[in-house]
Tab-separated table of C-alpha atoms in Angstrom:
chain	number	residue	atom	x	y	z
A	1	GLU	CA	29.573	40.705	-29.486
A	2	ILE	CA	27.124	43.386	-31.342
A	3	LYS	CA	29.673	46.239	-29.337
A	4	GLU	CA	32.805	45.191	-30.551
A	5	ARG	CA	31.552	44.282	-34.101
A	6	GLU	CA	30.714	48.077	-33.882
A	7	ASN	CA	33.629	49.189	-33.364
A	8	THR	CA	35.500	46.785	-35.199
A	9	GLY	CA	33.535	47.022	-38.289
A	10	ILE	CA	33.637	43.478	-38.794
A	11	LYS	CA	30.251	41.703	-39.267
A	12	ASN	CA	31.369	38.296	-38.730
A	13	LEU	CA	33.408	38.910	-35.407
A	14	LYS	CA	32.232	36.092	-32.600
A	15	ILE	CA	32.117	36.310	-29.091
A	16	GLY	CA	33.351	32.322	-28.077
A	17	TYR	CA	34.182	30.067	-25.119
A	18	ASN	CA	36.431	27.350	-24.140
A	19	LYS	CA	37.401	25.703	-21.044
A	20	VAL	CA	41.207	25.859	-21.293
A	21	PHE	CA	40.853	29.842	-22.759
A	22	GLY	CA	37.878	31.630	-21.161
A	23	TYR	CA	35.718	34.069	-23.495
A	24	PHE	CA	37.827	35.086	-26.332
A	25	ILE	CA	37.095	37.774	-29.578
A	26	GLU	CA	37.415	35.522	-32.888
A	27	ILE	CA	38.197	37.596	-36.090
A	28	THR	CA	39.349	35.924	-39.027
A	29	ARG	CA	42.686	35.689	-40.829
A	30	GLY	CA	40.701	37.713	-44.063
A	31	ASN	CA	39.784	40.031	-41.761
A	32	LEU	CA	42.749	40.880	-40.184
A	33	LYS	CA	43.982	42.099	-43.103
A	34	ASN	CA	41.022	44.714	-43.949
A	35	PHE	CA	39.959	45.967	-40.735
A	36	GLN	CA	42.577	47.732	-38.068
A	37	LEU	CA	42.408	46.380	-34.321
A	38	PRO	CA	41.077	48.922	-31.879
A	39	GLU	CA	43.477	49.682	-28.865
A	40	GLY	CA	43.306	46.711	-26.011
A	41	TYR	CA	43.246	43.508	-27.960
A	42	ILE	CA	45.333	40.949	-26.876
A	43	ARG	CA	46.337	38.220	-28.668
A	44	LYS	CA	45.390	35.030	-26.697
A	45	GLN	CA	45.297	32.049	-29.383
A	46	THR	CA	46.644	31.329	-33.011
A	47	LEU	CA	44.931	29.572	-35.093
A	48	THR	CA	44.630	28.322	-38.917
A	49	THR	CA	41.842	30.563	-40.169
A	50	SER	CA	41.477	32.857	-36.883
A	51	GLU	CA	42.961	34.667	-34.138
A	52	ARG	CA	41.422	35.072	-31.101
A	53	TYR	CA	41.664	38.123	-28.733
A	54	ILE	CA	40.769	39.496	-25.682
A	55	ASN	CA	40.541	42.949	-23.835
A	56	GLU	CA	39.512	44.516	-20.504
A	57	GLU	CA	35.626	44.474	-20.760
A	58	LEU	CA	35.633	41.226	-21.919
A	59	LYS	CA	37.524	40.067	-19.117
A	60	SER	CA	35.377	41.905	-16.697
A	61	ILE	CA	32.479	40.326	-17.839
A	62	GLU	CA	34.362	36.428	-17.935
A	63	GLU	CA	34.680	37.483	-14.134
A	64	LYS	CA	31.735	38.491	-13.216
A	65	ILE	CA	30.506	35.093	-14.935
A	66	ILE	CA	32.822	32.591	-13.421
A	67	THR	CA	32.398	34.104	-10.243
A	68	ALA	CA	28.497	34.225	-10.058
A	69	LYS	CA	27.836	30.564	-9.094
A	70	ASP	CA	29.808	30.583	-5.694
A	71	LYS	CA	28.186	34.001	-5.132
A	72	GLU	CA	24.762	33.039	-5.892
A	73	GLU	CA	26.102	29.809	-3.574
A	74	LYS	CA	27.167	31.955	-0.865
A	75	LEU	CA	24.363	34.260	-0.939
A	76	GLU	CA	21.578	31.147	-0.697
A	77	LYS	CA	23.312	30.220	1.939
A	78	GLU	CA	23.541	32.842	3.722
A	79	ILE	CA	19.823	33.780	3.240
A	80	TYR	CA	18.609	29.882	4.249
A	81	GLN	CA	21.186	30.247	7.699
A	82	SER	CA	19.163	33.123	8.013
A	83	ILE	CA	16.042	31.716	7.487
A	84	LEU	CA	16.994	29.231	9.725
A	85	SER	CA	18.315	31.149	12.466
A	86	GLN	CA	14.582	33.001	13.305
A	87	LEU	CA	12.624	29.207	12.258
A	88	ASN	CA	15.118	28.121	15.303
A	89	LEU	CA	13.848	30.956	17.583
A	90	LYS	CA	10.211	29.798	16.820
A	91	THR	CA	10.692	26.040	16.808
A	92	LYS	CA	8.442	25.132	19.561
A	93	GLU	CA	5.325	27.007	17.876
A	94	ILE	CA	6.214	25.798	14.599
A	95	LEU	CA	5.765	22.390	15.984
A	96	PHE	CA	2.924	22.659	17.717
A	97	SER	CA	1.147	24.245	14.670
A	98	ALA	CA	2.236	21.448	12.181
A	99	SER	CA	0.600	19.107	14.712
A	100	ILE	CA	-2.194	20.838	14.785
A	101	LEU	CA	-2.686	21.059	11.308
A	102	GLY	CA	-1.582	17.295	10.721
A	103	GLU	CA	-4.661	16.356	13.315
A	104	ILE	CA	-7.156	18.630	11.297
A	105	ASP	CA	-5.866	17.172	8.137
A	106	CYS	CA	-6.283	13.912	9.539
A	107	TYR	CA	-9.656	13.890	10.869
A	108	CYS	CA	-11.092	16.357	7.542
A	109	ALA	CA	-9.679	13.417	5.498
A	110	LEU	CA	-11.750	10.643	7.392
A	111	ALA	CA	-14.570	12.953	7.182
A	112	LYS	CA	-14.478	13.168	4.118
A	113	VAL	CA	-14.489	9.854	3.341
A	114	ALA	CA	-16.918	9.289	5.501
A	115	HIS	CA	-19.243	11.659	3.842
A	116	ASP	CA	-18.266	10.377	0.022
A	117	ASN	CA	-18.711	6.506	1.037
A	118	ASN	CA	-22.111	6.430	3.633
A	119	TYR	CA	-20.327	5.646	6.441
A	120	THR	CA	-21.665	5.771	9.831
A	121	ARG	CA	-20.653	6.555	13.948
A	122	PRO	CA	-19.784	3.540	15.507
A	123	LYS	CA	-21.021	3.450	19.547
A	124	LEU	CA	-17.962	1.818	21.581
A	125	ASN	CA	-18.872	-0.860	24.505
A	126	GLU	CA	-16.889	-2.565	27.154
A	127	SER	CA	-19.125	-5.498	27.152
A	128	GLY	CA	-16.731	-7.567	24.937
A	129	LYS	CA	-19.602	-7.898	21.865
A	130	ILE	CA	-19.151	-6.870	18.454
A	131	GLU	CA	-22.319	-6.245	16.703
A	132	ILE	CA	-22.449	-4.767	12.654
A	133	ILE	CA	-24.875	-4.386	10.835
A	134	ASN	CA	-25.195	-4.581	6.927
A	135	GLY	CA	-20.687	-3.745	7.126
A	136	ARG	CA	-18.896	-3.570	4.006
A	137	HIS	CA	-15.255	-3.565	3.221
A	138	PRO	CA	-13.996	-0.063	2.224
A	139	ILE	CA	-11.660	-1.158	-0.527
A	140	VAL	CA	-13.460	-3.925	-2.091
A	141	GLU	CA	-16.889	-1.790	-2.585
A	142	LYS	CA	-14.676	0.648	-4.497
A	143	MET	CA	-13.512	-1.874	-6.691
A	144	ILE	CA	-16.605	-3.017	-7.845
A	145	PRO	CA	-19.965	-1.098	-9.154
A	146	GLN	CA	-21.952	-0.659	-5.906
A	147	GLU	CA	-24.892	-2.280	-6.313
A	148	HIS	CA	-22.952	-5.701	-6.725
A	149	PHE	CA	-20.998	-5.506	-3.026
A	150	ILE	CA	-23.592	-7.703	-0.401
A	151	PRO	CA	-23.286	-6.272	2.976
A	152	ASN	CA	-23.395	-8.796	5.389
A	153	ASN	CA	-24.593	-8.981	9.337
A	154	THR	CA	-21.946	-9.476	12.150
A	155	ILE	CA	-22.470	-10.852	15.598
A	156	ILE	CA	-19.646	-12.035	17.479
A	157	GLY	CA	-19.773	-12.456	21.816
A	158	LYS	CA	-17.447	-12.072	24.326
A	159	SER	CA	-15.193	-15.034	23.602
A	160	ASP	CA	-17.213	-16.389	20.369
A	161	ILE	CA	-15.678	-18.253	17.425
A	162	GLN	CA	-16.927	-18.316	13.953
A	163	ILE	CA	-15.783	-21.018	12.519
A	164	ILE	CA	-16.600	-19.838	8.654
A	165	THR	CA	-16.904	-22.601	6.170
A	166	GLY	CA	-18.153	-22.447	1.933
A	167	PRO	CA	-16.530	-22.393	-1.018
A	168	ASN	CA	-13.568	-20.800	-2.670
A	169	MET	CA	-14.332	-17.072	-4.069
A	170	ALA	CA	-18.140	-17.203	-2.021
A	171	GLY	CA	-16.270	-13.844	-0.109
A	172	LYS	CA	-15.494	-15.494	3.261
A	173	SER	CA	-12.325	-13.424	3.054
A	174	THR	CA	-13.808	-10.304	2.366
A	175	TYR	CA	-15.814	-10.708	5.265
A	176	MET	CA	-13.476	-10.846	7.659
A	177	ARG	CA	-11.104	-8.838	6.815
A	178	GLN	CA	-13.870	-6.392	6.876
A	179	VAL	CA	-14.900	-6.585	10.214
A	180	ALA	CA	-11.568	-6.726	11.314
A	181	LEU	CA	-11.036	-3.407	8.755
A	182	ILE	CA	-14.235	-1.933	10.736
A	183	VAL	CA	-12.794	-2.688	14.400
A	184	LEU	CA	-9.671	-1.069	13.615
A	185	MET	CA	-11.647	2.310	11.948
A	186	ALA	CA	-14.053	2.449	14.692
A	187	HIS	CA	-10.796	2.217	17.307
A	188	ILE	CA	-8.910	5.575	15.344
A	189	GLY	CA	-12.111	7.587	15.401
A	190	SER	CA	-13.413	7.010	12.183
A	191	PHE	CA	-16.412	6.810	11.061
A	192	VAL	CA	-17.392	3.068	9.317
A	193	PRO	CA	-18.419	1.422	6.052
A	194	ALA	CA	-21.772	-0.330	8.184
A	195	GLU	CA	-25.855	1.031	8.676
A	196	LYS	CA	-25.104	0.788	12.359
A	197	SER	CA	-22.601	-0.334	14.465
A	198	ASP	CA	-21.370	-1.442	18.375
A	199	ILE	CA	-17.734	-2.204	19.091
A	200	CYS	CA	-16.260	-3.614	21.642
A	201	VAL	CA	-12.898	-2.038	22.592
A	202	VAL	CA	-10.315	-4.347	21.466
A	203	ASP	CA	-6.914	-4.781	23.037
A	204	ARG	CA	-5.049	-6.056	19.803
A	205	ILE	CA	-6.567	-6.919	15.979
A	206	PHE	CA	-4.267	-10.585	15.138
A	207	THR	CA	-4.304	-11.432	11.649
A	208	ARG	CA	-3.210	-14.268	9.808
A	209	VAL	CA	-4.879	-14.500	6.217
A	210	GLY	CA	-3.410	-15.258	2.720
A	211	ALA	CA	0.137	-16.636	1.206
A	212	SER	CA	3.726	-15.923	1.940
A	213	ASP	CA	7.130	-17.277	2.225
A	214	ASP	CA	10.720	-16.206	3.437
A	215	LEU	CA	12.928	-18.845	1.507
A	216	SER	CA	16.007	-16.198	1.386
A	217	GLN	CA	15.924	-18.045	5.438
A	218	GLY	CA	14.711	-21.079	4.592
A	219	GLN	CA	11.196	-21.082	5.672
A	220	SER	CA	8.168	-22.024	3.726
A	221	THR	CA	4.924	-21.049	3.407
A	222	PHE	CA	3.618	-23.466	5.687
A	223	MET	CA	6.563	-22.362	7.938
A	224	VAL	CA	5.281	-18.838	7.472
A	225	GLU	CA	2.137	-20.052	8.563
A	226	MET	CA	2.913	-21.344	11.496
A	227	THR	CA	5.196	-19.052	12.752
A	228	GLU	CA	2.366	-16.294	12.460
A	229	VAL	CA	-0.073	-18.513	13.893
A	230	SER	CA	2.622	-19.541	16.957
A	231	HIS	CA	3.259	-15.175	17.784
A	232	ILE	CA	-0.588	-15.151	18.063
A	233	LEU	CA	-0.835	-17.802	19.997
A	234	LYS	CA	1.763	-16.442	22.107
A	235	TYR	CA	0.519	-13.049	22.496
A	236	ALA	CA	-3.639	-13.042	22.283
A	237	THR	CA	-5.722	-11.579	25.003
A	238	SER	CA	-9.527	-12.350	26.395
A	239	ASN	CA	-9.784	-8.616	24.970
A	240	SER	CA	-8.138	-9.325	20.989
A	241	LEU	CA	-9.956	-10.203	18.124
A	242	LEU	CA	-8.580	-12.760	15.564
A	243	ILE	CA	-8.825	-13.278	12.186
A	244	LEU	CA	-7.618	-16.751	11.108
A	245	ASP	CA	-7.887	-17.743	7.282
A	246	GLU	CA	-7.544	-21.023	6.017
A	247	ILE	CA	-4.897	-22.231	8.832
A	248	GLY	CA	-3.334	-25.857	7.413
A	249	ARG	CA	-3.696	-25.816	4.269
A	250	GLY	CA	0.232	-25.946	3.591
A	251	THR	CA	0.328	-29.443	4.408
A	252	SER	CA	-1.261	-32.354	4.409
A	253	THR	CA	-5.273	-33.088	4.876
A	254	TYR	CA	-4.920	-34.692	7.706
A	255	ASP	CA	-2.035	-32.830	9.038
A	256	GLY	CA	-3.876	-29.757	8.828
A	257	MET	CA	-6.680	-30.613	10.036
A	258	SER	CA	-5.366	-31.759	12.935
A	259	ILE	CA	-3.105	-28.483	13.120
A	260	ALA	CA	-6.703	-26.873	12.766
A	261	TRP	CA	-8.565	-28.179	15.010
A	262	SER	CA	-6.079	-28.524	18.128
A	263	ILE	CA	-5.594	-24.681	16.912
A	264	ILE	CA	-9.401	-24.228	17.670
A	265	GLU	CA	-9.536	-25.845	20.766
A	266	TYR	CA	-6.640	-23.896	21.887
A	267	ILE	CA	-8.102	-20.760	21.745
A	268	SER	CA	-11.432	-21.816	22.772
A	269	LYS	CA	-9.663	-23.360	26.356
A	270	GLU	CA	-6.837	-21.739	26.671
A	271	LEU	CA	-7.528	-17.905	25.420
A	272	SER	CA	-11.122	-17.203	24.595
A	273	PRO	CA	-10.667	-14.094	22.615
A	274	LYS	CA	-13.182	-13.377	19.859
A	275	THR	CA	-12.750	-15.064	16.899
A	276	LEU	CA	-13.319	-15.705	12.985
A	277	PHE	CA	-11.648	-18.876	11.599
A	278	SER	CA	-12.829	-19.486	7.900
A	279	THR	CA	-11.758	-23.391	6.662
A	280	HIS	CA	-12.128	-25.821	3.702
A	281	TYR	CA	-11.779	-28.765	6.556
A	282	HIS	CA	-15.487	-28.693	6.677
A	283	GLU	CA	-14.905	-31.381	9.634
A	284	LEU	CA	-14.115	-28.509	11.639
A	285	THR	CA	-17.885	-28.147	12.062
A	286	VAL	CA	-18.282	-30.651	14.512
A	287	LEU	CA	-16.295	-28.578	17.132
A	288	GLU	CA	-19.990	-26.305	17.528
A	289	GLU	CA	-21.283	-29.569	19.265
A	290	ASP	CA	-18.816	-29.631	22.041
A	291	HIS	CA	-17.836	-26.149	22.883
A	292	LYS	CA	-20.527	-23.475	23.723
A	293	ASN	CA	-18.533	-20.585	22.651
A	294	ILE	CA	-17.957	-22.009	18.901
A	295	THR	CA	-20.378	-21.333	16.057
A	296	ASN	CA	-21.236	-22.444	12.497
A	297	TYR	CA	-21.592	-20.383	9.384
A	298	SER	CA	-21.203	-20.436	6.391
A	299	MET	CA	-20.761	-18.186	3.086
A	300	ALA	CA	-24.444	-18.936	1.274
A	301	VAL	CA	-24.389	-20.513	-2.426
A	302	ASP	CA	-27.398	-20.916	-4.874
A	303	ASP	CA	-26.807	-24.060	-6.480
A	304	THR	CA	-30.510	-24.784	-7.019
A	305	GLY	CA	-30.736	-24.124	-10.948
A	306	SER	CA	-28.426	-24.848	-13.675
A	307	GLU	CA	-25.834	-22.648	-12.720
A	308	ILE	CA	-24.013	-21.853	-9.153
A	309	ARG	CA	-24.209	-18.610	-7.607
A	310	PHE	CA	-22.356	-17.464	-4.868
A	311	LEU	CA	-24.811	-15.217	-2.686
A	312	ARG	CA	-21.562	-13.658	-0.485
A	313	LYS	CA	-23.953	-13.516	1.966
A	314	ILE	CA	-23.136	-15.357	5.645
A	315	ILE	CA	-25.347	-17.362	6.849
A	316	LYS	CA	-25.704	-19.678	10.274
A	317	GLY	CA	-24.721	-23.186	9.601
A	318	LYS	CA	-22.356	-25.062	7.974
A	319	ALA	CA	-21.205	-25.328	3.997
A	320	ASP	CA	-21.810	-28.910	3.176
A	321	LYS	CA	-19.543	-28.951	0.206
A	322	SER	CA	-16.794	-26.191	-1.495
A	323	TYR	CA	-17.571	-26.417	-5.103
A	324	GLY	CA	-13.939	-26.087	-5.923
A	325	ILE	CA	-14.251	-28.258	-9.125
A	326	HIS	CA	-16.894	-24.759	-9.686
A	327	VAL	CA	-14.333	-22.348	-9.286
A	328	ALA	CA	-11.792	-24.300	-11.853
A	329	GLU	CA	-14.108	-24.473	-13.935
A	330	LEU	CA	-15.014	-20.676	-13.704
A	331	ALA	CA	-11.160	-20.666	-14.659
A	332	ASP	CA	-11.669	-22.105	-17.858
A	333	LEU	CA	-9.285	-25.310	-17.407
A	334	PRO	CA	-9.963	-28.085	-20.174
A	335	LYS	CA	-13.083	-29.498	-19.958
A	336	ASP	CA	-11.208	-33.170	-19.861
A	337	VAL	CA	-9.694	-32.079	-16.793
A	338	ILE	CA	-13.146	-30.638	-15.210
A	339	SER	CA	-14.812	-34.234	-15.841
A	340	ASN	CA	-12.305	-36.273	-15.002
A	341	ALA	CA	-12.085	-33.607	-11.603
A	342	ASN	CA	-15.480	-34.613	-11.085
A	343	ILE	CA	-15.396	-38.712	-11.900
A	344	LEU	CA	-12.741	-38.661	-9.143
A	345	LEU	CA	-14.062	-36.617	-6.773
A	346	SER	CA	-17.144	-39.255	-6.666
A	347	LYS	CA	-14.711	-41.646	-6.210
A	348	LEU	CA	-12.916	-40.437	-3.374
A	349	GLU	CA	-16.115	-39.623	-1.687
A	350	ASN	CA	-17.889	-42.726	-2.116
A	351	LYS	CA	-14.294	-44.620	-0.750
A	352	TYR	CA	-14.070	-42.711	2.136
A	353	SER	CA	-17.818	-42.340	2.993
């Protein structure tokens, strides 16, 4: 554009472009009267106020610009195919190197996590026993101030079933999940969040925790729970670890309690895996009296003062109540609701005691 302005002497000469005509030189009609156009200018389009031209040099530039994209793509493809051909000769070496790097990356990640979070090396055994001293939940402990997380000990014999009772929010689910995670971490070769641990080899870790449904398939929360428990009872062995949380809560009290009771007895008699079974059905704690491999545990609660405190510590023995109304109060339900709930609870306890 600068060059053509100098050639013609027309200071407002413009080089333009549109999809129909491509590149062009645009000169106003006023300038056409006052200036002589150089040779080689070919008229391309006539407008009301101007004329558009092209010359050989502009045509050459246009061709280069238009074909540049095709040439670029062709060149990229040639380079890419060349690289592929070279890589193809070294496929085995590249895959082997990638595998080694992946393994190193995995070990480095586990090592960094272990170092940063004070994990320890677990011992592994084939005696069927799991012993964890001051075990911690690797995720939950990162979500709260470190000094507020309460570690717990876990000792599970070869065929032990532990029935865990205690109030909501006391830490039952966190405790059970942390045992499963520590066992899993030990099996993948990781250090674990515990002061010390001696963990037996398990063939599988089965869990039934949380609430979910599949309404699109016509399955309620309770149906999904029963389906998952069915799968566990079919495939668990004496070398498995079972984590069962609040089985039977999706139906009536006596229905749910009967199912939970029967499931525990079936596990005890037919399967004998290591099992952590949390429940609000305190009636299930009598199973300890009739089965040598069943032991009662509970989450410690301090209710000696004016306020109830959940100590988040697992202890031997059964809980005597669930403190559900207290949890409802913590959730800030209306005071009238809490007061009425306490009255109704007293009536129901007197009626069925």
